[in-house]
Every structure is written in C-alpha cells, then in structure tokens.
XYZ file of N, CA and C in Angstrom:
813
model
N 13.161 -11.087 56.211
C 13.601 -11.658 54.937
C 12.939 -10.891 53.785
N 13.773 -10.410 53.047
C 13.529 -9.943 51.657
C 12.785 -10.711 51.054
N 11.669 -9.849 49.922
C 10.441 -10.902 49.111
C 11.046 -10.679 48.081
N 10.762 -11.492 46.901
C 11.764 -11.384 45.638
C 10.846 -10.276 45.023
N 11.265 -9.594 44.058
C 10.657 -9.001 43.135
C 9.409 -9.621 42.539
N 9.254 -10.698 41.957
C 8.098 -11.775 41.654
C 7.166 -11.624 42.735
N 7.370 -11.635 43.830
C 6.696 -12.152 44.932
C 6.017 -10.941 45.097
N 6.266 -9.664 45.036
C 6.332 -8.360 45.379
C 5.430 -7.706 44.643
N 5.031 -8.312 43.393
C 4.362 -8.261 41.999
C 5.171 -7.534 40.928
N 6.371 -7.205 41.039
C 7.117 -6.405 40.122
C 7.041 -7.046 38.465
N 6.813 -5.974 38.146
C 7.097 -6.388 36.590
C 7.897 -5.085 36.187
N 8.637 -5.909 34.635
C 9.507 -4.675 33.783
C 8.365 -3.674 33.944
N 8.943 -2.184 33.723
C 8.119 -1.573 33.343
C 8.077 -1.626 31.404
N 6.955 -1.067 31.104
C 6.310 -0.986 29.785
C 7.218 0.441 28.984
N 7.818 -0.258 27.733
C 9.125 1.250 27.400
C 7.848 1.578 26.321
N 8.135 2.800 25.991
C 7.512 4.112 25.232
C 6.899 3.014 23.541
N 8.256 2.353 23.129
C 8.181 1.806 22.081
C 6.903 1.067 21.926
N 6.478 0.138 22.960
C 5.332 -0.890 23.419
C 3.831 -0.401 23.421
N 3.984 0.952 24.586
C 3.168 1.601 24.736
C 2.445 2.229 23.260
N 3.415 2.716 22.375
C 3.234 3.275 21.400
C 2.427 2.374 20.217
N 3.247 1.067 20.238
C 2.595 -0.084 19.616
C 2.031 -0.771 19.763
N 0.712 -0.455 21.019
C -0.434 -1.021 21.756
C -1.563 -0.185 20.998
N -0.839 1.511 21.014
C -1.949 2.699 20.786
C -2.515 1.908 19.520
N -1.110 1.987 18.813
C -1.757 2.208 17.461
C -2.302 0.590 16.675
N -2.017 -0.620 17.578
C -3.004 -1.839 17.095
C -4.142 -1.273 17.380
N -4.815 -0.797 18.675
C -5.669 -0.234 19.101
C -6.903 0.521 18.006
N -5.941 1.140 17.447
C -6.343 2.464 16.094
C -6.579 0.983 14.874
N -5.691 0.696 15.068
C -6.016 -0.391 13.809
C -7.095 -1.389 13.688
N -7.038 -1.737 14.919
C -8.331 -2.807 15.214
C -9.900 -1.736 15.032
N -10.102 -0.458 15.655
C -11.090 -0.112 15.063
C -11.390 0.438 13.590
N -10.397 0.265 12.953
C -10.160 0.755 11.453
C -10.553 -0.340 10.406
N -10.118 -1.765 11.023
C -9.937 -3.062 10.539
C -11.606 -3.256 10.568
N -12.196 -3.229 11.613
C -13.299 -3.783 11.637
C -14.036 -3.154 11.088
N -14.357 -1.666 10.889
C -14.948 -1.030 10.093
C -14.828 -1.131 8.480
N -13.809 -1.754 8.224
C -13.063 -2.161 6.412
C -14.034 -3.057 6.950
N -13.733 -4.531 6.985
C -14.746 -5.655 6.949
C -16.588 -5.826 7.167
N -16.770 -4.956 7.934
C -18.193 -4.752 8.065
C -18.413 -3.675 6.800
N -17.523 -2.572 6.199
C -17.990 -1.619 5.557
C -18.086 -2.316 3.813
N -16.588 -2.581 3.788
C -16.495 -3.070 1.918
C -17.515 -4.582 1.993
N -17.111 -5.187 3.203
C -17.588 -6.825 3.199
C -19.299 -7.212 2.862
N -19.833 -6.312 4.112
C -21.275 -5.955 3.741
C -22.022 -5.156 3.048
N -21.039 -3.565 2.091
C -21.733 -2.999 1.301
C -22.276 -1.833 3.124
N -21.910 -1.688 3.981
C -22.430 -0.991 4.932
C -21.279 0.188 4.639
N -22.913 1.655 4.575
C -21.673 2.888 4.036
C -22.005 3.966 5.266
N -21.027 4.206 6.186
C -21.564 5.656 6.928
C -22.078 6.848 6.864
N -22.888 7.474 7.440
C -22.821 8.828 7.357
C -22.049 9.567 6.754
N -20.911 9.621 6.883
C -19.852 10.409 6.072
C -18.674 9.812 6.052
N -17.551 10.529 5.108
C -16.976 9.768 3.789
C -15.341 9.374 4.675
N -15.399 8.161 4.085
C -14.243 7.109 4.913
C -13.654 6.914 3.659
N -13.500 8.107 2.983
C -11.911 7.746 1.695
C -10.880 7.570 2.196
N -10.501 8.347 3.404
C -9.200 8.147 3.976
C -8.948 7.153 4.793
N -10.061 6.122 5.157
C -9.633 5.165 5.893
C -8.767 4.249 5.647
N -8.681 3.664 3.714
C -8.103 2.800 3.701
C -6.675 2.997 3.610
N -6.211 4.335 3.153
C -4.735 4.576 3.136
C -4.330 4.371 4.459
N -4.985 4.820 5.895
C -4.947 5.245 6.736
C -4.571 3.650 7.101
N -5.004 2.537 7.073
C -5.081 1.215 7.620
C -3.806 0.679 7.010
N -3.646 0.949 5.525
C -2.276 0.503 4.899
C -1.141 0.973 5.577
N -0.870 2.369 5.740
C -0.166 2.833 6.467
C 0.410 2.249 8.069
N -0.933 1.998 8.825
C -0.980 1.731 10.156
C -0.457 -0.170 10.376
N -0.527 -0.104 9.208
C 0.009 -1.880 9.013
C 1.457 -2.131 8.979
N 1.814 -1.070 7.718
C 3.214 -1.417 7.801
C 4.323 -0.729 8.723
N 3.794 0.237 9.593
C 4.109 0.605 10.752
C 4.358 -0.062 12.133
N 3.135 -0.973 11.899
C 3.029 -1.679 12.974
C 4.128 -2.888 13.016
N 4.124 -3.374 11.706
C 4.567 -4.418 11.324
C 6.202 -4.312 11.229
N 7.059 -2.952 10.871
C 7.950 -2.681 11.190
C 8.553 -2.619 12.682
N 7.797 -1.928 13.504
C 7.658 -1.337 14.721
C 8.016 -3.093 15.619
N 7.052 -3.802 15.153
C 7.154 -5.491 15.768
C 8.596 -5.657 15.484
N 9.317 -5.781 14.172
C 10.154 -6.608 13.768
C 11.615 -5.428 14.496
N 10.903 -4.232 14.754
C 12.014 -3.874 15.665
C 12.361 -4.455 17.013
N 11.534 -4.620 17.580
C 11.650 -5.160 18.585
C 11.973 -6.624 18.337
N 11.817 -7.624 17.570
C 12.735 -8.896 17.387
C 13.937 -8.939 16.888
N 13.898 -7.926 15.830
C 15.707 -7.898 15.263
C 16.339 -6.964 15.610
N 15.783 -5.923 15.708
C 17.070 -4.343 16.156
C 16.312 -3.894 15.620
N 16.235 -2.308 15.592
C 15.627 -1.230 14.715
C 16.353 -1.268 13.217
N 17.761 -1.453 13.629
C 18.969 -1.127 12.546
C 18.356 -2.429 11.594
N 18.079 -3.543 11.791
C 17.329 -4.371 10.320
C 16.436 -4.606 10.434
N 15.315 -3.712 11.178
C 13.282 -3.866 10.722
C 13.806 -2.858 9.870
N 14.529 -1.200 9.980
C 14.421 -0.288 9.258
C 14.755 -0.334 7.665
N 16.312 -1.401 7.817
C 16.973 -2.033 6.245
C 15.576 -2.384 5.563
N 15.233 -4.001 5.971
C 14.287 -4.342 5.762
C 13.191 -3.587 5.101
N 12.310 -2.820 5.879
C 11.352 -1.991 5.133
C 11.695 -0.863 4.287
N 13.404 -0.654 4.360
C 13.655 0.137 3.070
C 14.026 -0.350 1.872
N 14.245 -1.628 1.868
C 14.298 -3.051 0.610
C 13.375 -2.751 0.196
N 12.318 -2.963 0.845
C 11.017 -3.561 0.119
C 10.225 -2.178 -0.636
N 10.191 -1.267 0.595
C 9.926 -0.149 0.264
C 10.328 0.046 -1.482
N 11.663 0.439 -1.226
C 12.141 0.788 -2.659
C 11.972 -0.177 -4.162
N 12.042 -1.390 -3.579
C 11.966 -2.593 -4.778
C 10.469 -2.640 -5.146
N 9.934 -2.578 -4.358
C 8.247 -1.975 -4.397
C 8.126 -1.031 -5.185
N 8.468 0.009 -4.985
C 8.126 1.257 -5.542
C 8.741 1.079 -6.826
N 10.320 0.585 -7.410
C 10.968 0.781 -8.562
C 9.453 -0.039 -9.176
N 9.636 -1.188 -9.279
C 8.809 -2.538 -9.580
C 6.941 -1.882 -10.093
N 6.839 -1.329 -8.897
C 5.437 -1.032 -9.370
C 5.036 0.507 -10.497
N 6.218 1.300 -10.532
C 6.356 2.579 -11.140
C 6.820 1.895 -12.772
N 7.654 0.886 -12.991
C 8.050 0.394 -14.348
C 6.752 -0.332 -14.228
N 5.711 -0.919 -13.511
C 4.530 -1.944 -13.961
C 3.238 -1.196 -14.564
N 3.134 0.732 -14.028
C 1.945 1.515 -14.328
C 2.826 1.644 -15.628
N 4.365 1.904 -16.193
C 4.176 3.117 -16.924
C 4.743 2.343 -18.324
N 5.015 0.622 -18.100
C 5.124 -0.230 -19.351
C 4.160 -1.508 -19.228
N 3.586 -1.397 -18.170
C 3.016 -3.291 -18.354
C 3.780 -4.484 -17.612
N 5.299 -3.778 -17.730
C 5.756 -5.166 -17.222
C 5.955 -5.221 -15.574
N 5.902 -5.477 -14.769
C 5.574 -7.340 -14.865
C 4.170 -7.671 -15.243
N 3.420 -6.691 -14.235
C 2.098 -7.367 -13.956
C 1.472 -6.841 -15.379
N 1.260 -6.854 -16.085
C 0.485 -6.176 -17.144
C -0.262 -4.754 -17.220
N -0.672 -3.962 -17.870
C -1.173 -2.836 -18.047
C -2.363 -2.496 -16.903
N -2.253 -1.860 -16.061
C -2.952 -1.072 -15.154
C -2.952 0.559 -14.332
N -3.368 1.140 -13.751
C -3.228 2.543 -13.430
C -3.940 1.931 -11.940
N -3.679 3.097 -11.060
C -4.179 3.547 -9.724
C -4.929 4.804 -9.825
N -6.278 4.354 -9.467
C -7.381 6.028 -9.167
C -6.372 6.362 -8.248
N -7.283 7.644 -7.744
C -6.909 8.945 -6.545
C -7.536 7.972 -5.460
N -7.978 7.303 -5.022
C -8.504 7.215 -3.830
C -7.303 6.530 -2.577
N -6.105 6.025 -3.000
C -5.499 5.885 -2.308
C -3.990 7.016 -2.371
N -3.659 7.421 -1.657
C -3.014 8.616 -1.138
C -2.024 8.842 -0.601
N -1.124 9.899 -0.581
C -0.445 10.466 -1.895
C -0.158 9.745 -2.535
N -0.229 9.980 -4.168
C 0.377 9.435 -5.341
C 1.898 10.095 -5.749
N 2.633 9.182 -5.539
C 4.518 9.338 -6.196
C 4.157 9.517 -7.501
N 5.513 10.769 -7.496
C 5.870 10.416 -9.034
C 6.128 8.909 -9.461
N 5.362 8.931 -10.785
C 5.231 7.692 -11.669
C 4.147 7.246 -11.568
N 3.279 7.618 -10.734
C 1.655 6.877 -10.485
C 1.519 6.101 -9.656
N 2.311 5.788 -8.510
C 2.231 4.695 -7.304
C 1.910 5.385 -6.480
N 0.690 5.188 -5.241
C 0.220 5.439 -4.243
C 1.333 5.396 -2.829
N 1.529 5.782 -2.231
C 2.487 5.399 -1.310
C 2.026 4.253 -0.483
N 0.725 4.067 -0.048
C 0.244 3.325 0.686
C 0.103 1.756 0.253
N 0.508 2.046 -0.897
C 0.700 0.555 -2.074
C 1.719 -0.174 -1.169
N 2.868 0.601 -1.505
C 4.354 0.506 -0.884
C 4.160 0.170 0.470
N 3.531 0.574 1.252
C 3.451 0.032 2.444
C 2.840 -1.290 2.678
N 1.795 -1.389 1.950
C 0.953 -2.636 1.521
C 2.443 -4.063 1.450
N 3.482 -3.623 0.739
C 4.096 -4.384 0.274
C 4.839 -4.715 1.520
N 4.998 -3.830 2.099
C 6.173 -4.355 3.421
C 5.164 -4.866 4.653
N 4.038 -4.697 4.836
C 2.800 -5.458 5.508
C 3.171 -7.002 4.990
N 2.640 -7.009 3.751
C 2.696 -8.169 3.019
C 4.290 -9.256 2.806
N 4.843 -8.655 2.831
C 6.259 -9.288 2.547
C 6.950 -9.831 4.455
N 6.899 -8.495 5.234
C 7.341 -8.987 6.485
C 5.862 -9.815 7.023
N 5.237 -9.746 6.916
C 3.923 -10.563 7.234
C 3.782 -12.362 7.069
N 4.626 -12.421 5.432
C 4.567 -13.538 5.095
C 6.053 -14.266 6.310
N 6.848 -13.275 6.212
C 8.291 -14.049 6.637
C 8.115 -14.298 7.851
N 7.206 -13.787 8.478
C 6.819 -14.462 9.943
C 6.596 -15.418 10.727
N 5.739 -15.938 9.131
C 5.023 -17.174 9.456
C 5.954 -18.443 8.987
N 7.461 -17.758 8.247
C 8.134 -18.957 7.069
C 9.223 -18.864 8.488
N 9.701 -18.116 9.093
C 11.552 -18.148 9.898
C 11.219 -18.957 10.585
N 12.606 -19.038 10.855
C 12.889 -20.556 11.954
C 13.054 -19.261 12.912
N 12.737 -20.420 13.734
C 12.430 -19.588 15.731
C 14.406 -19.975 16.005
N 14.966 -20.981 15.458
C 16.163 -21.472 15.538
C 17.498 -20.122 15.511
N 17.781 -19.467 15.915
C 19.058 -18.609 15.856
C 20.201 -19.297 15.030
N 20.826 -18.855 14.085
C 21.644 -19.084 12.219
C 21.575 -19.956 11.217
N 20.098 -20.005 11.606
C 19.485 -20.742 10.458
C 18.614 -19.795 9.084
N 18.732 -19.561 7.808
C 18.292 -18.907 7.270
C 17.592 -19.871 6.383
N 16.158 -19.201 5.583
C 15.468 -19.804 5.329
C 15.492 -20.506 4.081
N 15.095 -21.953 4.062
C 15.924 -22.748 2.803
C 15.022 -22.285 0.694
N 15.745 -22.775 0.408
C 15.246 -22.476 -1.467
C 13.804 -23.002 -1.583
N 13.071 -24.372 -0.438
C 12.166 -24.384 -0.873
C 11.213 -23.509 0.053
N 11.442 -22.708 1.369
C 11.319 -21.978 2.513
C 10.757 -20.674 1.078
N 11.579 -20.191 0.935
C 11.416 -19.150 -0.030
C 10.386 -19.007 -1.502
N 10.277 -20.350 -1.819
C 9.421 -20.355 -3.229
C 8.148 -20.166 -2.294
N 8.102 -21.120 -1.295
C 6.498 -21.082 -0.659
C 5.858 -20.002 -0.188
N 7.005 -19.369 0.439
C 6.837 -18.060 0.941
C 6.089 -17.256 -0.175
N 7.098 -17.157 -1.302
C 6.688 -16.525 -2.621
C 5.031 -17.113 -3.369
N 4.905 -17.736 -2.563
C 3.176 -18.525 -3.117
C 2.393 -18.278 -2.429
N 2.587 -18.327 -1.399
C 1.864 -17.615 -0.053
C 1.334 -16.309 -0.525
N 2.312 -15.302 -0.933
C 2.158 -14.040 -1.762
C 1.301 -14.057 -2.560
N 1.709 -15.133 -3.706
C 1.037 -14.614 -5.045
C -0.538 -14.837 -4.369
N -0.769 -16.070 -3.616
C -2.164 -16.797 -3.348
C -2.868 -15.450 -2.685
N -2.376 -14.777 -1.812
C -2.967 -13.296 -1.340
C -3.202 -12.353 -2.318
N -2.610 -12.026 -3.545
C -2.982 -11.387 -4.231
C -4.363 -11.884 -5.360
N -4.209 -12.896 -5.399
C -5.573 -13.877 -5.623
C -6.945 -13.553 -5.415
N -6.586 -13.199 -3.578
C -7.871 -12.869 -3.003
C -8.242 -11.102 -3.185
N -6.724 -10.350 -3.285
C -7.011 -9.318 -3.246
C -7.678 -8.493 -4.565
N -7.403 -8.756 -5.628
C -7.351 -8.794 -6.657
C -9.530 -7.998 -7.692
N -10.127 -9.569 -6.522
C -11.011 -8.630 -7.167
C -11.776 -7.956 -6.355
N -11.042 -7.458 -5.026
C -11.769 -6.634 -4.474
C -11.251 -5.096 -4.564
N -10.004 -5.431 -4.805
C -9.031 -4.056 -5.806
C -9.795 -3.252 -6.937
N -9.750 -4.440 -7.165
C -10.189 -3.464 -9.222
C -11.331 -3.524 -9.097
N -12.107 -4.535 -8.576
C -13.682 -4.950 -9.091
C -14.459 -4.452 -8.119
N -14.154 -4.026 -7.125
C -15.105 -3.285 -6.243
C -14.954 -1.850 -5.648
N -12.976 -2.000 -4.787
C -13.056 -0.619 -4.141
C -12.683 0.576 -5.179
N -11.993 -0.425 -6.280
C -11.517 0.494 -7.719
C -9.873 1.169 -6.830
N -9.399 0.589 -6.626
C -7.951 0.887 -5.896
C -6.744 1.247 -7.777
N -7.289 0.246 -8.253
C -6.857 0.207 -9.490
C -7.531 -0.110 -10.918
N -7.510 -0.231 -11.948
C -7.810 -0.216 -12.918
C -7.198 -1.163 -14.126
N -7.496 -2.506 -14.487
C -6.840 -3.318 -15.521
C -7.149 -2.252 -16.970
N -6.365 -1.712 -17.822
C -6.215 -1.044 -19.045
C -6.969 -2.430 -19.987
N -6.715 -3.522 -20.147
C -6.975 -4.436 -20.775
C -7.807 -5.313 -19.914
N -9.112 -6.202 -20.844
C -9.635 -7.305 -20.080
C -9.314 -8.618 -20.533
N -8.459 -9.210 -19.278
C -7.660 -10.570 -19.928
C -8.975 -11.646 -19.476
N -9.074 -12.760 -19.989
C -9.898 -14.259 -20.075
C -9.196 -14.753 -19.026
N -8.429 -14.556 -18.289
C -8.253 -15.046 -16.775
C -8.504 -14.498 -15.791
N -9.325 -15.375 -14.850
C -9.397 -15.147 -13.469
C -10.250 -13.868 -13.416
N -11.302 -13.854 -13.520
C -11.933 -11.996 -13.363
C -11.200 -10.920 -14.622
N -10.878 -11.419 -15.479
C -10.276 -10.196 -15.992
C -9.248 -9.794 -15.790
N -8.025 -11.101 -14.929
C -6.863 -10.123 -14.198
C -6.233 -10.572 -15.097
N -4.902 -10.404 -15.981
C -3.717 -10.931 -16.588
C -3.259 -12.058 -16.083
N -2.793 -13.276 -16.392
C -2.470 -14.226 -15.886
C -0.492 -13.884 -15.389
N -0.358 -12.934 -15.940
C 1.341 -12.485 -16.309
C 1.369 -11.354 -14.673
N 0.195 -10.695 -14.292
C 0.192 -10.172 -12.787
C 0.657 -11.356 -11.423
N 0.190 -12.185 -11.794
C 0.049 -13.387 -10.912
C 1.399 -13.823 -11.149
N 2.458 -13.877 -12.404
C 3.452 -14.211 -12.396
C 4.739 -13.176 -11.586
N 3.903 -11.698 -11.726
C 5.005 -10.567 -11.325
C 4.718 -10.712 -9.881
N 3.689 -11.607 -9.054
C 3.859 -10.938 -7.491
C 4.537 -12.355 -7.465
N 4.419 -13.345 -7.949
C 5.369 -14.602 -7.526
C 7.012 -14.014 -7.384
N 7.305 -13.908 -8.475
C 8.658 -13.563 -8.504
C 9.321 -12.125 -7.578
N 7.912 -11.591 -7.505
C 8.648 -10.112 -6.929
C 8.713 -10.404 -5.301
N 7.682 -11.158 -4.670
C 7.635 -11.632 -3.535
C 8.281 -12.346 -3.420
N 8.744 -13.763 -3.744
C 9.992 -14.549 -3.601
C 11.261 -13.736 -3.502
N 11.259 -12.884 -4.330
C 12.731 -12.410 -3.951
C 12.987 -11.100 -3.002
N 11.920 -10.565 -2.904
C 11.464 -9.838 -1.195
C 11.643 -10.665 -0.311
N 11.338 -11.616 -0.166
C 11.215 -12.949 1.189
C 13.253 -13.090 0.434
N 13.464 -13.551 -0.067
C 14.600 -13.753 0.077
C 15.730 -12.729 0.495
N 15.318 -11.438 0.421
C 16.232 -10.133 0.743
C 15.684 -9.876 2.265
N 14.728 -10.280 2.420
C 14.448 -9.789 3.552
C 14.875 -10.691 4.703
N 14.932 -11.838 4.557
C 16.092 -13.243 5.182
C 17.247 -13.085 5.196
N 17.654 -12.076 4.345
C 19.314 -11.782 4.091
C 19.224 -10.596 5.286
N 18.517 -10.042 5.522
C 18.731 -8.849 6.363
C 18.286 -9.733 7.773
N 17.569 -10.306 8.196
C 16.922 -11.070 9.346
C 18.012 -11.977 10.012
N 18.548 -13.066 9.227
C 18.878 -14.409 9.584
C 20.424 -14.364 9.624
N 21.110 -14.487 10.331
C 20.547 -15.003 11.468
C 19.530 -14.216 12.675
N 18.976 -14.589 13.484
C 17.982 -13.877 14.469
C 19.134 -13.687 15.432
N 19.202 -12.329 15.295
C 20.129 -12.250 17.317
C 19.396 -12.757 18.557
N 20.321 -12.879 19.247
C 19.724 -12.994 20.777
C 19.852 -11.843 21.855
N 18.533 -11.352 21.756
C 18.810 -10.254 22.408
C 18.846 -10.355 23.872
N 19.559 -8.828 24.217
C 19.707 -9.117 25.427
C 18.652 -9.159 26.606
N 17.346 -8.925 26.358
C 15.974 -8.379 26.689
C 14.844 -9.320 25.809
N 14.345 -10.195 26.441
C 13.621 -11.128 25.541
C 12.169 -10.217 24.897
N 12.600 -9.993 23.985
C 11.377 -9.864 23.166
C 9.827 -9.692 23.638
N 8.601 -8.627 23.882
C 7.378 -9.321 24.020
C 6.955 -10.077 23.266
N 5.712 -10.882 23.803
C 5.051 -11.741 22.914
C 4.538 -11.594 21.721
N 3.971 -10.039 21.977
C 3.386 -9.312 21.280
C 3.933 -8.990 19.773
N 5.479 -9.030 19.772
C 6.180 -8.752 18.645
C 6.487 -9.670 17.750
N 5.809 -11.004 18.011
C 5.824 -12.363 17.319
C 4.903 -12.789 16.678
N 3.783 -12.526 17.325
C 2.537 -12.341 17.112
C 1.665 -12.010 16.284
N 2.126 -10.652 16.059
C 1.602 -9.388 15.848
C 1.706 -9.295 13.875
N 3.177 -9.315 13.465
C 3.108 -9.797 11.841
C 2.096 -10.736 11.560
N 2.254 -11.894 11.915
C 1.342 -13.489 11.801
C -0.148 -12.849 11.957
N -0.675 -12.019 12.926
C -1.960 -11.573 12.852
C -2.080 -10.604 11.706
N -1.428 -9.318 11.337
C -1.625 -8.911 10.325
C -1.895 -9.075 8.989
N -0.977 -10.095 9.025
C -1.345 -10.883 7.285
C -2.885 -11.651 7.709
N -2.729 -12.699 8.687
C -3.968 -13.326 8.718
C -5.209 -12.174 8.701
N -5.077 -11.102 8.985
C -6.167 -10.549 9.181
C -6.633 -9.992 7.580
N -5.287 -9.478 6.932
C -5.354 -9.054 5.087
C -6.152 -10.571 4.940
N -5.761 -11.628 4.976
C -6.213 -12.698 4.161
C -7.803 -12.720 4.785
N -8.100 -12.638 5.927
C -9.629 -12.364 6.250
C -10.521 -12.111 5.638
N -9.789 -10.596 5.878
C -10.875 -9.307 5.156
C -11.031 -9.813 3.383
N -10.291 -9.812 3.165
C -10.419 -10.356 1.420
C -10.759 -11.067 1.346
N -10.781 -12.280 2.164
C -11.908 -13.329 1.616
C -13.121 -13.410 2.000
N -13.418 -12.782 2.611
C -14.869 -12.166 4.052
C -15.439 -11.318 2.632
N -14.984 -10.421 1.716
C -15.257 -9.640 0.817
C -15.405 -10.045 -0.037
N -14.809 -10.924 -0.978
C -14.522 -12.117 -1.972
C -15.491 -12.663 -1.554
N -15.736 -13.358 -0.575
C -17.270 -14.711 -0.759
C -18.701 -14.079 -0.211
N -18.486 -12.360 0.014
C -19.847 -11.358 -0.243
C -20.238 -10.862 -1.428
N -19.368 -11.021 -2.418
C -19.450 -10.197 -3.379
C -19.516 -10.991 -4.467
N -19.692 -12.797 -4.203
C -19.762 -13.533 -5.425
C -18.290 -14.320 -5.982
N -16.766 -13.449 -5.476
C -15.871 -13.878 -5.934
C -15.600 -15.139 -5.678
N -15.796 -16.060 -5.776
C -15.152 -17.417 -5.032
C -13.685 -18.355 -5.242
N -13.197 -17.638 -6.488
C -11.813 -17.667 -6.940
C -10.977 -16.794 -5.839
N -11.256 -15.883 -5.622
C -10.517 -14.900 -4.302
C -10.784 -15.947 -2.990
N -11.693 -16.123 -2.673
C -12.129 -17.423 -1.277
C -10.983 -18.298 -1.308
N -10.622 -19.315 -2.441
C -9.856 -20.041 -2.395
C -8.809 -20.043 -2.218
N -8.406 -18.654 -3.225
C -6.974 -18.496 -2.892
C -6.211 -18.061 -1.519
N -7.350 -17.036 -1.077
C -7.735 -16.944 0.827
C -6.972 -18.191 1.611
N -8.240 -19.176 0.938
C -8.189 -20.507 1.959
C -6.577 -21.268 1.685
N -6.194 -21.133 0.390
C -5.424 -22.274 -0.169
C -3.788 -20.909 0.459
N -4.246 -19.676 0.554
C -2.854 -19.519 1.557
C -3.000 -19.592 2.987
N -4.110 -19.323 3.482
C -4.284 -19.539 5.109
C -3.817 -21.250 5.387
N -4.034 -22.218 4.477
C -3.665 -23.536 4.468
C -1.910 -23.345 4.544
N -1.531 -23.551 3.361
C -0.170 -23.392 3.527
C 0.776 -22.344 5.049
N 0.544 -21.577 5.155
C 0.838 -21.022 6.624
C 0.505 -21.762 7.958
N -1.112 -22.269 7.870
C -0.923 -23.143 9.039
C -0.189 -24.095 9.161
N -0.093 -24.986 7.640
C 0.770 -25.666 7.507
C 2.099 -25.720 8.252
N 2.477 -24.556 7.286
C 3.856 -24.402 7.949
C 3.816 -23.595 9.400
N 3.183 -23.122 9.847
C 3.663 -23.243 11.488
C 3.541 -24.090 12.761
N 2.653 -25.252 12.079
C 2.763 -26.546 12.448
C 4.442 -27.062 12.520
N 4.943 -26.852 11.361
C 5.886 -28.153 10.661
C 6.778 -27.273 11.939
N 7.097 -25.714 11.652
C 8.298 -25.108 12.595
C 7.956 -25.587 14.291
C-alpha cells in the first residue's frame, strides 16, 4: 500500500520568489537591529553606517511589495507600489519646493540618491513600506469586500500617528530633514505637516484598496509568511521610533507610537 505524500514527509517545494524573500528579511533583521541599538542608544561603530539607513528603507519596501505579491498577483503589488511610488514622489517634490502640504522643509544628503526636485528615493519607498504596511493591518481577510469610509479615515490616522513618532527622530536627531521654519507645535513640526500625511495617506489607503479588493483566490494558498510579514514591518517602524523617541526625551513621539500600535491592535482584534 502506497503512503500518502504527508505520510512520506513531502512538502511543496520552496519557489525562488520565497527563498529570495527569506534572504533578504534575513538582511533586514540584521540591519533593523543595528538602527535600534545604534540611533536608539546613541551606540556608533567603528566605521561609517551612512548607508545603512537608505539601505533598510529600500529593503522594506521591497520586502513589503515582494509579500503583497504573493497575496494579490505581482500584476497589483507592482500597480500598487507604482501609485504610491509616484503620488509620493509628485506630493513630496511640490512639499520641498512650495511648502505645501506639509510646510517648508529640505532633505540633507544622507539619504540616497536624491531625484530631481530634492526627494531622496528612499523617502518614496518609505511611503510604500508605510502605506502597504498600514493596509495590512485595515483589509478584510473576507474575498469582495473593500474597505469601508470609516476603514479608510483610520487607516489614514494610523499614518498620520506614525509620522508623530517619526518626526522627531527625522529632523531632531538623524537630520533626514530639515524644518526651514520653527513652528510652536509639537517639537517645532508645523501643525499643517500632520495635516498633509493625514490626507495624503488616507487617500493612498484608499487607491491602494482600489487596486487590492477584491482579494483573489488564488490558486496556491499563499505562505504565512506573506501575511505576516507587512503587519511586522510597520510594527517594527512604529518600534524603532518609539524605542528612539522615549531615549532621546521625545515623549510626544512615544504616544503617538503607542496611540497607533493601539488602534491596529484594535483593529485586528475587531477583523
């Protein structure tokens, strides 16, 4: 009598795609931990880790694409991160070179290459980390259900509350950027920045639901790993920034940390 495959110990084998997106969490996790022990504690190496942080931005929204291929198709992780990509980039190139949304600021050299107009590329990636990161934690697991008007504002708060935390470890410590003006809110940040990632993130989470939802059913169930894997990324951005934020004195960044890690658990309770 024949043993089943199960019985036999067979498993799928592991495709190139998986393998590939094991390496590079791999790369990320020792990159990650070195950001948190390095900016968090003020701990500086032997020699010079300028390139690490582009290097981690990069490796995020890679990863984070790379996941959402494997849950939706390649054909809408790729849409997807070229939305954001681009609405990112228009958005933040009109924000260095008039003020608007977020108010008057510039980007040093330390994050890498800089686009024409003064945007870092690794910004841009930042954004599709951040944007597919949040929608992870907001979709319904439900197949043609898309996510509702109040699904989307929260989402969009979730956002702004991360930029909260990020904010003064940006300008006020790694110097990623530079406020032109010092506003009486919040550290010095513009209160009108906090209004441009609300709105710009809400309607990222909403384009990016338009490309997602409904969720196919594929024919090959998904690893675990690709579900996962967004939901850890953001949680891990919200970490590190607040791990940095409540070393460095910020405690307005802590909260906003806490008060989005709240809302997310929240909601992956409620789903």
């Amino acid at each position: 009598m024949r043993l089943s495959l199960k019985r036999r110990g067979w498993r799928r084998p592991v495709s190139p795609h998986i393998r590939l997106l094991r390496l590079l969490f791999g790369i990320f996790c020792l990159l990650y931990a070195l950001a948190v022990i390095g900016v968090g504690f003020d701990v500086k190496p032997p020699f010079s880790m300028d390139w690490a942080a582009s290097l981690l931005l990069y490796l995020e929204g890679i990863l984070i694409l790379m996941a959402a291929a494997l849950v939706y198709s390649m054909r809408r992780a790729l849409g997807a991160g070229f939305i954001v990509l681009v609405l990112s980039f228009l958005v933040e190139t009109l924000g260095v070179n008039t003020g608007f949304p977020f108010g008057h600021y510039s980007y040093t050299s330390i994050l890498f290459p800089t686009l024409p107009g003064g945007v870092p590329l690794p910004v841009l990636f930042a954004w599709v980390t951040i944007i597919l990161g949040v929608y992870s934690w907001f979709r319904s697991r439900r197949p043609g259900l898309r996510l509702s008007t109040v699904d989307v504002l929260l989402a969009g708060l979730a956002v702004m509350l991360l930029d909260g935390a990020i904010e003064p470890v940006a300008a006020r410590i790694t110097g990623y950027w530079r406020w032109v003006y010092d506003a009486s809110f919040f550290y010095h940040i513009p209160l009108q920045n906090f209004a441009g990632w609300f709105v710009l993130g809400t309607f990222c989470i909403w384009l990016v639901d338009r490309q997602f939802a409904p969720v196919p059913r594929p024919r090959i169930e998904p690893p675990r790993m690709a579900f996962w894997l967004p939901r850890l990324l953001f949680a891990c951005s919200l970490f590190m920034f607040g791990i940095v934020d409540l070393t460095h004195g910020y405690y307005g960044g802590v909260i906003c940390a806490f008060l989005s890690a709240l809302l997310l658990a929240f909601y992956a309770r409620r789903r």
